[in-house]
């Protein structure tokens, strides 16, 4: 009897997109022969998934979920083969269900998510069944989840699932979450993230290596001017400030009203609601960007 290792089980699962336990059983039955194990899976009703494994999954959709109280939210990317299936209601509905599962269970990784129970079966089993029904290879590739302590979550899905956004806000008054003014603001900010793809919410969150890289470029550009070093330093600082205004969400011009920044928009809504609203952070998933 051949020894069935975890690596063998993983390899068969990657080849067939079949449930992990089914892969292990198939390998035991096939005495470790990978090709025979694939046949076992096909005979056991997993043929569709096995035949479609290995096909490119460059299309798909981002699913989003936000709880009714806006205290939890999640995004999930589910990949498939064609744009046609990516817009199929069964496919997008599955992505939304999995997003809720992510928000409810906060899995550590995709493997944990696949093994979790959703509606009486594992997420992996539900995914395999969808492969059978729709007829394309599919994969859950990544997810994001947020659960603020004092604040709310807003989501935005752009172009039928091509881009998904979660934005986390903090404030003091619980009633702020249900105020229509706040909801409009939160939606606007999520839409801003989808449209402009900022790298972070506040300048303090810009990675130091990114700052160092930008500064080195700006200093080199300033040196080309031939001006005194003091002037060159000011030129570099000025260009760094311009960089922040372009890539930091709260410092960007609001796309629907260029007369104010997102920070100023937040201050305006805060004043109207008698609260202090801040943008804590965001997640932005774009379909297939990890394939580039």
mmCIF file of C-alpha atoms in Angstrom:
data_model
loop_
_atom_site.group_PDB
_atom_site.id
_atom_site.type_symbol
_atom_site.label_atom_id
_atom_site.label_comp_id
_atom_site.label_asym_id
_atom_site.label_seq_id
_atom_site.Cartn_x
_atom_site.Cartn_y
_atom_site.Cartn_z
ATOM 1 C CA UNK A 1 0.000 0.000 0.000
ATOM 2 C CA UNK A 2 1.508 3.303 -1.086
ATOM 3 C CA UNK A 3 1.886 6.047 1.481
ATOM 4 C CA UNK A 4 -0.513 8.897 0.726
ATOM 5 C CA UNK A 5 1.163 12.182 1.597
ATOM 6 C CA UNK A 6 -0.343 15.615 2.091
ATOM 7 C CA UNK A 7 1.598 16.796 -0.971
ATOM 8 C CA UNK A 8 -0.060 14.115 -3.106
ATOM 9 C CA UNK A 9 -3.499 15.111 -1.854
ATOM 10 C CA UNK A 10 -2.755 18.755 -2.582
ATOM 11 C CA UNK A 11 -1.504 17.932 -6.085
ATOM 12 C CA UNK A 12 -4.647 15.953 -6.928
ATOM 13 C CA UNK A 13 -6.878 18.681 -5.527
ATOM 14 C CA UNK A 14 -5.083 21.275 -7.670
ATOM 15 C CA UNK A 15 -5.433 19.012 -10.708
ATOM 16 C CA UNK A 16 -9.149 18.386 -10.256
ATOM 17 C CA UNK A 17 -10.588 21.095 -7.975
ATOM 18 C CA UNK A 18 -12.208 18.240 -6.044
ATOM 19 C CA UNK A 19 -12.736 18.250 -2.240
ATOM 20 C CA UNK A 20 -9.618 17.392 -0.254
ATOM 21 C CA UNK A 21 -11.118 14.401 1.565
ATOM 22 C CA UNK A 22 -12.398 12.991 -1.729
ATOM 23 C CA UNK A 23 -8.909 13.375 -3.169
ATOM 24 C CA UNK A 24 -7.409 11.442 -0.278
ATOM 25 C CA UNK A 25 -9.971 8.646 -0.633
ATOM 26 C CA UNK A 26 -9.320 8.452 -4.376
ATOM 27 C CA UNK A 27 -5.560 8.199 -3.852
ATOM 28 C CA UNK A 28 -6.028 5.428 -1.292
ATOM 29 C CA UNK A 29 -8.280 3.530 -3.699
ATOM 30 C CA UNK A 30 -5.781 4.069 -6.535
ATOM 31 C CA UNK A 31 -2.844 3.046 -4.322
ATOM 32 C CA UNK A 32 -1.161 6.380 -4.917
ATOM 33 C CA UNK A 33 -1.421 6.378 -8.727
ATOM 34 C CA UNK A 34 -2.312 9.966 -9.671
ATOM 35 C CA UNK A 35 -3.892 9.147 -13.048
ATOM 36 C CA UNK A 36 -5.986 6.359 -11.587
ATOM 37 C CA UNK A 37 -7.056 8.666 -8.759
ATOM 38 C CA UNK A 38 -8.367 11.153 -11.323
ATOM 39 C CA UNK A 39 -10.397 8.311 -12.870
ATOM 40 C CA UNK A 40 -11.754 7.405 -9.429
ATOM 41 C CA UNK A 41 -12.916 10.980 -8.926
ATOM 42 C CA UNK A 42 -14.556 10.985 -12.332
ATOM 43 C CA UNK A 43 -16.358 7.723 -11.567
ATOM 44 C CA UNK A 44 -17.550 9.175 -8.261
ATOM 45 C CA UNK A 45 -19.347 12.041 -9.995
ATOM 46 C CA UNK A 46 -16.519 14.568 -9.955
ATOM 47 C CA UNK A 47 -15.723 14.147 -13.639
ATOM 48 C CA UNK A 48 -16.748 17.658 -14.640
ATOM 49 C CA UNK A 49 -14.384 19.256 -12.159
ATOM 50 C CA UNK A 50 -11.592 16.873 -13.113
ATOM 51 C CA UNK A 51 -11.960 17.505 -16.844
ATOM 52 C CA UNK A 52 -11.967 21.265 -16.388
ATOM 53 C CA UNK A 53 -9.030 21.477 -14.015
ATOM 54 C CA UNK A 54 -6.109 23.351 -15.507
ATOM 55 C CA UNK A 55 -8.169 25.609 -17.727
ATOM 56 C CA UNK A 56 -7.244 29.252 -17.325
ATOM 57 C CA UNK A 57 -9.466 31.190 -14.912
ATOM 58 C CA UNK A 58 -8.803 34.774 -15.940
ATOM 59 C CA UNK A 59 -12.383 36.000 -15.632
ATOM 60 C CA UNK A 60 -14.784 36.015 -12.717
ATOM 61 C CA UNK A 61 -16.302 38.436 -10.252
ATOM 62 C CA UNK A 62 -15.765 40.117 -6.914
ATOM 63 C CA UNK A 63 -18.572 39.390 -4.452
ATOM 64 C CA UNK A 64 -19.331 41.734 -1.551
ATOM 65 C CA UNK A 65 -21.266 41.504 1.692
ATOM 66 C CA UNK A 66 -22.002 44.054 4.415
ATOM 67 C CA UNK A 67 -24.101 43.142 7.456
ATOM 68 C CA UNK A 68 -27.343 45.020 8.128
ATOM 69 C CA UNK A 69 -25.747 46.925 11.020
ATOM 70 C CA UNK A 70 -22.684 47.686 8.815
ATOM 71 C CA UNK A 71 -20.397 46.266 11.509
ATOM 72 C CA UNK A 72 -18.964 43.534 9.279
ATOM 73 C CA UNK A 73 -18.058 43.350 5.628
ATOM 74 C CA UNK A 74 -16.164 41.139 3.214
ATOM 75 C CA UNK A 75 -15.022 40.821 -0.379
ATOM 76 C CA UNK A 76 -14.191 37.609 -2.216
ATOM 77 C CA UNK A 77 -12.789 36.980 -5.684
ATOM 78 C CA UNK A 78 -14.160 33.942 -7.502
ATOM 79 C CA UNK A 79 -12.445 33.215 -10.798
ATOM 80 C CA UNK A 80 -13.867 31.419 -13.837
ATOM 81 C CA UNK A 81 -12.991 30.904 -17.499
ATOM 82 C CA UNK A 82 -15.262 33.317 -19.373
ATOM 83 C CA UNK A 83 -16.733 36.763 -18.885
ATOM 84 C CA UNK A 84 -20.141 35.298 -19.810
ATOM 85 C CA UNK A 85 -20.108 33.015 -16.761
ATOM 86 C CA UNK A 86 -18.621 35.797 -14.645
ATOM 87 C CA UNK A 87 -21.889 37.702 -15.052
ATOM 88 C CA UNK A 88 -24.145 34.654 -14.616
ATOM 89 C CA UNK A 89 -26.567 35.220 -11.679
ATOM 90 C CA UNK A 90 -25.778 31.772 -10.245
ATOM 91 C CA UNK A 91 -22.087 32.582 -10.303
ATOM 92 C CA UNK A 92 -22.403 36.094 -8.851
ATOM 93 C CA UNK A 93 -24.912 34.816 -6.286
ATOM 94 C CA UNK A 94 -22.406 32.195 -5.172
ATOM 95 C CA UNK A 95 -19.711 34.877 -4.847
ATOM 96 C CA UNK A 96 -22.040 36.951 -2.649
ATOM 97 C CA UNK A 97 -22.838 33.919 -0.451
ATOM 98 C CA UNK A 98 -19.142 33.195 -0.005
ATOM 99 C CA UNK A 99 -18.499 36.844 0.877
ATOM 100 C CA UNK A 100 -21.053 36.528 3.682
ATOM 101 C CA UNK A 101 -19.363 33.298 4.777
ATOM 102 C CA UNK A 102 -16.056 35.170 4.974
ATOM 103 C CA UNK A 103 -17.632 37.923 7.093
ATOM 104 C CA UNK A 104 -19.287 35.379 9.393
ATOM 105 C CA UNK A 105 -16.296 33.072 9.913
ATOM 106 C CA UNK A 106 -13.211 35.259 9.310
ATOM 107 C CA UNK A 107 -11.132 32.368 7.888
ATOM 108 C CA UNK A 108 -7.358 32.490 8.121
ATOM 109 C CA UNK A 109 -6.847 31.677 4.436
ATOM 110 C CA UNK A 110 -8.563 30.293 1.335
ATOM 111 C CA UNK A 111 -7.972 26.682 2.416
ATOM 112 C CA UNK A 112 -9.752 27.334 5.717
ATOM 113 C CA UNK A 113 -12.579 29.050 3.869
ATOM 114 C CA UNK A 114 -12.998 26.100 1.501
ATOM 115 C CA UNK A 115 -13.214 23.704 4.442
ATOM 116 C CA UNK A 116 -15.795 25.777 6.346
ATOM 117 C CA UNK A 117 -19.465 24.764 6.396
ATOM 118 C CA UNK A 118 -21.915 26.913 4.453
ATOM 119 C CA UNK A 119 -25.606 26.009 4.181
ATOM 120 C CA UNK A 120 -25.022 22.418 5.287
ATOM 121 C CA UNK A 121 -21.995 21.633 3.111
ATOM 122 C CA UNK A 122 -18.436 22.841 2.776
ATOM 123 C CA UNK A 123 -17.674 25.829 0.603
ATOM 124 C CA UNK A 124 -15.444 23.539 -1.455
ATOM 125 C CA UNK A 125 -18.324 21.116 -2.082
ATOM 126 C CA UNK A 126 -20.603 23.999 -3.089
ATOM 127 C CA UNK A 127 -17.935 25.265 -5.484
ATOM 128 C CA UNK A 128 -17.509 21.805 -7.028
ATOM 129 C CA UNK A 129 -21.273 21.518 -7.529
ATOM 130 C CA UNK A 130 -21.305 24.908 -9.254
ATOM 131 C CA UNK A 131 -18.553 23.681 -11.585
ATOM 132 C CA UNK A 132 -20.799 20.740 -12.504
ATOM 133 C CA UNK A 133 -23.853 22.937 -13.048
ATOM 134 C CA UNK A 134 -22.247 25.760 -15.034
ATOM 135 C CA UNK A 135 -19.542 23.776 -16.791
ATOM 136 C CA UNK A 136 -16.433 25.866 -16.235
ATOM 137 C CA UNK A 137 -13.389 25.658 -14.049
ATOM 138 C CA UNK A 138 -13.694 27.987 -11.034
ATOM 139 C CA UNK A 139 -11.530 28.974 -8.091
ATOM 140 C CA UNK A 140 -11.840 31.106 -4.977
ATOM 141 C CA UNK A 141 -8.626 33.072 -5.178
ATOM 142 C CA UNK A 142 -8.613 35.582 -2.289
ATOM 143 C CA UNK A 143 -10.751 37.580 0.101
ATOM 144 C CA UNK A 144 -10.760 40.530 2.494
ATOM 145 C CA UNK A 145 -12.753 41.061 5.682
ATOM 146 C CA UNK A 146 -13.268 44.029 8.037
ATOM 147 C CA UNK A 147 -15.053 44.311 11.374
ATOM 148 C CA UNK A 148 -14.702 47.779 12.934
ATOM 149 C CA UNK A 149 -15.016 48.224 16.693
ATOM 150 C CA UNK A 150 -16.553 51.687 16.549
ATOM 151 C CA UNK A 151 -17.757 52.605 13.120
ATOM 152 C CA UNK A 152 -19.170 51.082 9.950
ATOM 153 C CA UNK A 153 -18.341 49.397 6.661
ATOM 154 C CA UNK A 154 -19.426 50.436 3.181
ATOM 155 C CA UNK A 155 -18.990 48.453 -0.030
ATOM 156 C CA UNK A 156 -19.079 49.227 -3.730
ATOM 157 C CA UNK A 157 -19.087 46.887 -6.711
ATOM 158 C CA UNK A 158 -18.039 48.370 -10.042
ATOM 159 C CA UNK A 159 -18.712 47.065 -13.569
ATOM 160 C CA UNK A 160 -20.678 44.012 -12.505
ATOM 161 C CA UNK A 161 -17.972 42.659 -10.222
ATOM 162 C CA UNK A 162 -14.780 43.708 -11.997
ATOM 163 C CA UNK A 163 -13.792 45.803 -8.966
ATOM 164 C CA UNK A 164 -14.944 45.408 -5.367
ATOM 165 C CA UNK A 165 -14.293 47.835 -2.530
ATOM 166 C CA UNK A 166 -14.705 47.816 1.254
ATOM 167 C CA UNK A 167 -14.139 51.015 3.215
ATOM 168 C CA UNK A 168 -13.956 51.178 7.005
ATOM 169 C CA UNK A 169 -15.060 54.312 8.854
ATOM 170 C CA UNK A 170 -14.736 55.239 12.511
ATOM 171 C CA UNK A 171 -17.033 57.565 14.465
ATOM 172 C CA UNK A 172 -18.379 58.047 17.987
ATOM 173 C CA UNK A 173 -22.182 58.009 17.744
ATOM 174 C CA UNK A 174 -23.830 54.657 16.900
ATOM 175 C CA UNK A 175 -26.710 56.451 15.150
ATOM 176 C CA UNK A 176 -24.308 57.894 12.577
ATOM 177 C CA UNK A 177 -24.248 54.533 10.752
ATOM 178 C CA UNK A 178 -27.946 54.776 9.891
ATOM 179 C CA UNK A 179 -27.952 58.463 8.880
ATOM 180 C CA UNK A 180 -28.667 58.964 5.184
ATOM 181 C CA UNK A 181 -26.028 61.693 4.984
ATOM 182 C CA UNK A 182 -23.400 59.263 6.237
ATOM 183 C CA UNK A 183 -24.574 56.493 3.909
ATOM 184 C CA UNK A 184 -24.249 58.818 0.917
ATOM 185 C CA UNK A 185 -20.782 59.896 2.057
ATOM 186 C CA UNK A 186 -19.675 56.300 2.640
ATOM 187 C CA UNK A 187 -20.916 55.239 -0.795
ATOM 188 C CA UNK A 188 -19.131 58.175 -2.411
ATOM 189 C CA UNK A 189 -15.852 57.302 -0.715
ATOM 190 C CA UNK A 190 -16.112 53.635 -1.726
ATOM 191 C CA UNK A 191 -16.779 54.740 -5.294
ATOM 192 C CA UNK A 192 -13.717 57.009 -5.096
ATOM 193 C CA UNK A 193 -11.547 54.037 -4.117
ATOM 194 C CA UNK A 194 -12.881 52.030 -7.066
ATOM 195 C CA UNK A 195 -12.229 54.872 -9.501
ATOM 196 C CA UNK A 196 -8.820 56.145 -8.370
ATOM 197 C CA UNK A 197 -7.138 53.065 -6.815
ATOM 198 C CA UNK A 198 -5.319 54.907 -3.989
ATOM 199 C CA UNK A 199 -2.551 53.001 -2.227
ATOM 200 C CA UNK A 200 -3.749 53.748 1.311
ATOM 201 C CA UNK A 201 -6.244 55.793 3.326
ATOM 202 C CA UNK A 202 -3.862 58.165 5.131
ATOM 203 C CA UNK A 203 -0.280 59.236 4.445
ATOM 204 C CA UNK A 204 0.942 57.567 7.643
ATOM 205 C CA UNK A 205 0.097 54.228 6.018
ATOM 206 C CA UNK A 206 2.245 54.791 2.917
ATOM 207 C CA UNK A 207 5.039 52.186 3.129
ATOM 208 C CA UNK A 208 8.406 53.724 3.933
ATOM 209 C CA UNK A 209 10.081 52.003 1.003
ATOM 210 C CA UNK A 210 7.572 53.644 -1.347
ATOM 211 C CA UNK A 211 8.316 57.056 0.160
ATOM 212 C CA UNK A 212 12.075 56.494 -0.058
ATOM 213 C CA UNK A 213 11.769 55.478 -3.696
ATOM 214 C CA UNK A 214 9.692 58.515 -4.607
ATOM 215 C CA UNK A 215 11.995 60.906 -2.720
ATOM 216 C CA UNK A 216 15.051 59.501 -4.505
ATOM 217 C CA UNK A 217 13.408 60.192 -7.857
ATOM 218 C CA UNK A 218 12.329 63.707 -6.877
ATOM 219 C CA UNK A 219 15.793 64.572 -5.584
ATOM 220 C CA UNK A 220 17.371 63.346 -8.801
ATOM 221 C CA UNK A 221 14.907 65.425 -10.804
ATOM 222 C CA UNK A 222 15.614 68.484 -8.652
ATOM 223 C CA UNK A 223 19.381 68.032 -9.070
ATOM 224 C CA UNK A 224 18.947 68.262 -12.837
ATOM 225 C CA UNK A 225 17.652 71.814 -12.373
ATOM 226 C CA UNK A 226 21.084 73.023 -11.315
ATOM 227 C CA UNK A 227 19.570 75.144 -8.562
ATOM 228 C CA UNK A 228 21.051 75.459 -5.022
ATOM 229 C CA UNK A 229 20.641 72.458 -2.728
ATOM 230 C CA UNK A 230 18.179 74.278 -0.466
ATOM 231 C CA UNK A 231 15.931 74.939 -3.454
ATOM 232 C CA UNK A 232 16.339 71.343 -4.640
ATOM 233 C CA UNK A 233 15.184 70.099 -1.225
ATOM 234 C CA UNK A 234 12.090 72.268 -1.394
ATOM 235 C CA UNK A 235 11.364 71.018 -4.904
ATOM 236 C CA UNK A 236 11.574 67.393 -3.741
ATOM 237 C CA UNK A 237 9.311 68.070 -0.755
ATOM 238 C CA UNK A 238 6.782 69.787 -2.996
ATOM 239 C CA UNK A 239 6.689 66.856 -5.385
ATOM 240 C CA UNK A 240 6.261 64.430 -2.487
ATOM 241 C CA UNK A 241 3.255 66.435 -1.300
ATOM 242 C CA UNK A 242 1.805 66.194 -4.805
ATOM 243 C CA UNK A 243 2.404 62.436 -4.691
ATOM 244 C CA UNK A 244 0.432 62.172 -1.422
ATOM 245 C CA UNK A 245 -2.454 64.121 -2.918
ATOM 246 C CA UNK A 246 -2.596 61.712 -5.801
ATOM 247 C CA UNK A 247 -2.325 58.357 -4.044
ATOM 248 C CA UNK A 248 -3.596 58.876 -0.466
ATOM 249 C CA UNK A 249 -7.376 58.519 -0.367
ATOM 250 C CA UNK A 250 -8.154 61.164 2.253
ATOM 251 C CA UNK A 251 -5.961 63.751 0.504
ATOM 252 C CA UNK A 252 -7.357 63.174 -2.977
ATOM 253 C CA UNK A 253 -9.764 65.592 -4.614
ATOM 254 C CA UNK A 254 -13.301 64.248 -4.378
ATOM 255 C CA UNK A 255 -14.159 63.006 -7.883
ATOM 256 C CA UNK A 256 -17.713 64.390 -7.691
ATOM 257 C CA UNK A 257 -16.623 67.818 -6.384
ATOM 258 C CA UNK A 258 -13.039 68.873 -7.062
ATOM 259 C CA UNK A 259 -13.402 71.873 -4.753
ATOM 260 C CA UNK A 260 -12.771 69.642 -1.737
ATOM 261 C CA UNK A 261 -10.705 66.651 -0.660
ATOM 262 C CA UNK A 262 -12.064 63.477 0.919
ATOM 263 C CA UNK A 263 -10.829 64.778 4.283
ATOM 264 C CA UNK A 264 -12.791 67.979 3.788
ATOM 265 C CA UNK A 265 -15.847 65.998 2.708
ATOM 266 C CA UNK A 266 -15.557 63.933 5.925
ATOM 267 C CA UNK A 267 -15.318 67.130 7.986
ATOM 268 C CA UNK A 268 -18.406 68.517 6.280
ATOM 269 C CA UNK A 269 -20.468 65.395 7.027
ATOM 270 C CA UNK A 270 -19.083 65.232 10.578
ATOM 271 C CA UNK A 271 -20.236 68.793 11.232
ATOM 272 C CA UNK A 272 -23.683 68.084 9.815
ATOM 273 C CA UNK A 273 -24.132 64.986 11.991
ATOM 274 C CA UNK A 274 -22.417 66.334 15.091
ATOM 275 C CA UNK A 275 -19.859 63.539 15.068
ATOM 276 C CA UNK A 276 -16.225 62.919 14.129
ATOM 277 C CA UNK A 277 -15.958 60.665 11.089
ATOM 278 C CA UNK A 278 -12.636 59.337 9.854
ATOM 279 C CA UNK A 279 -11.638 56.955 7.087
ATOM 280 C CA UNK A 280 -9.729 54.105 8.724
ATOM 281 C CA UNK A 281 -8.791 52.000 5.724
ATOM 282 C CA UNK A 282 -10.022 50.105 2.701
ATOM 283 C CA UNK A 283 -9.663 46.958 0.619
ATOM 284 C CA UNK A 284 -9.843 47.055 -3.173
ATOM 285 C CA UNK A 285 -9.906 43.856 -5.231
ATOM 286 C CA UNK A 286 -9.764 44.022 -9.003
ATOM 287 C CA UNK A 287 -10.666 40.928 -10.963
ATOM 288 C CA UNK A 288 -7.635 39.060 -12.241
ATOM 289 C CA UNK A 289 -5.045 41.596 -11.058
ATOM 290 C CA UNK A 290 -3.029 38.812 -9.382
ATOM 291 C CA UNK A 291 -2.668 37.142 -12.780
ATOM 292 C CA UNK A 292 -0.757 40.083 -14.241
#
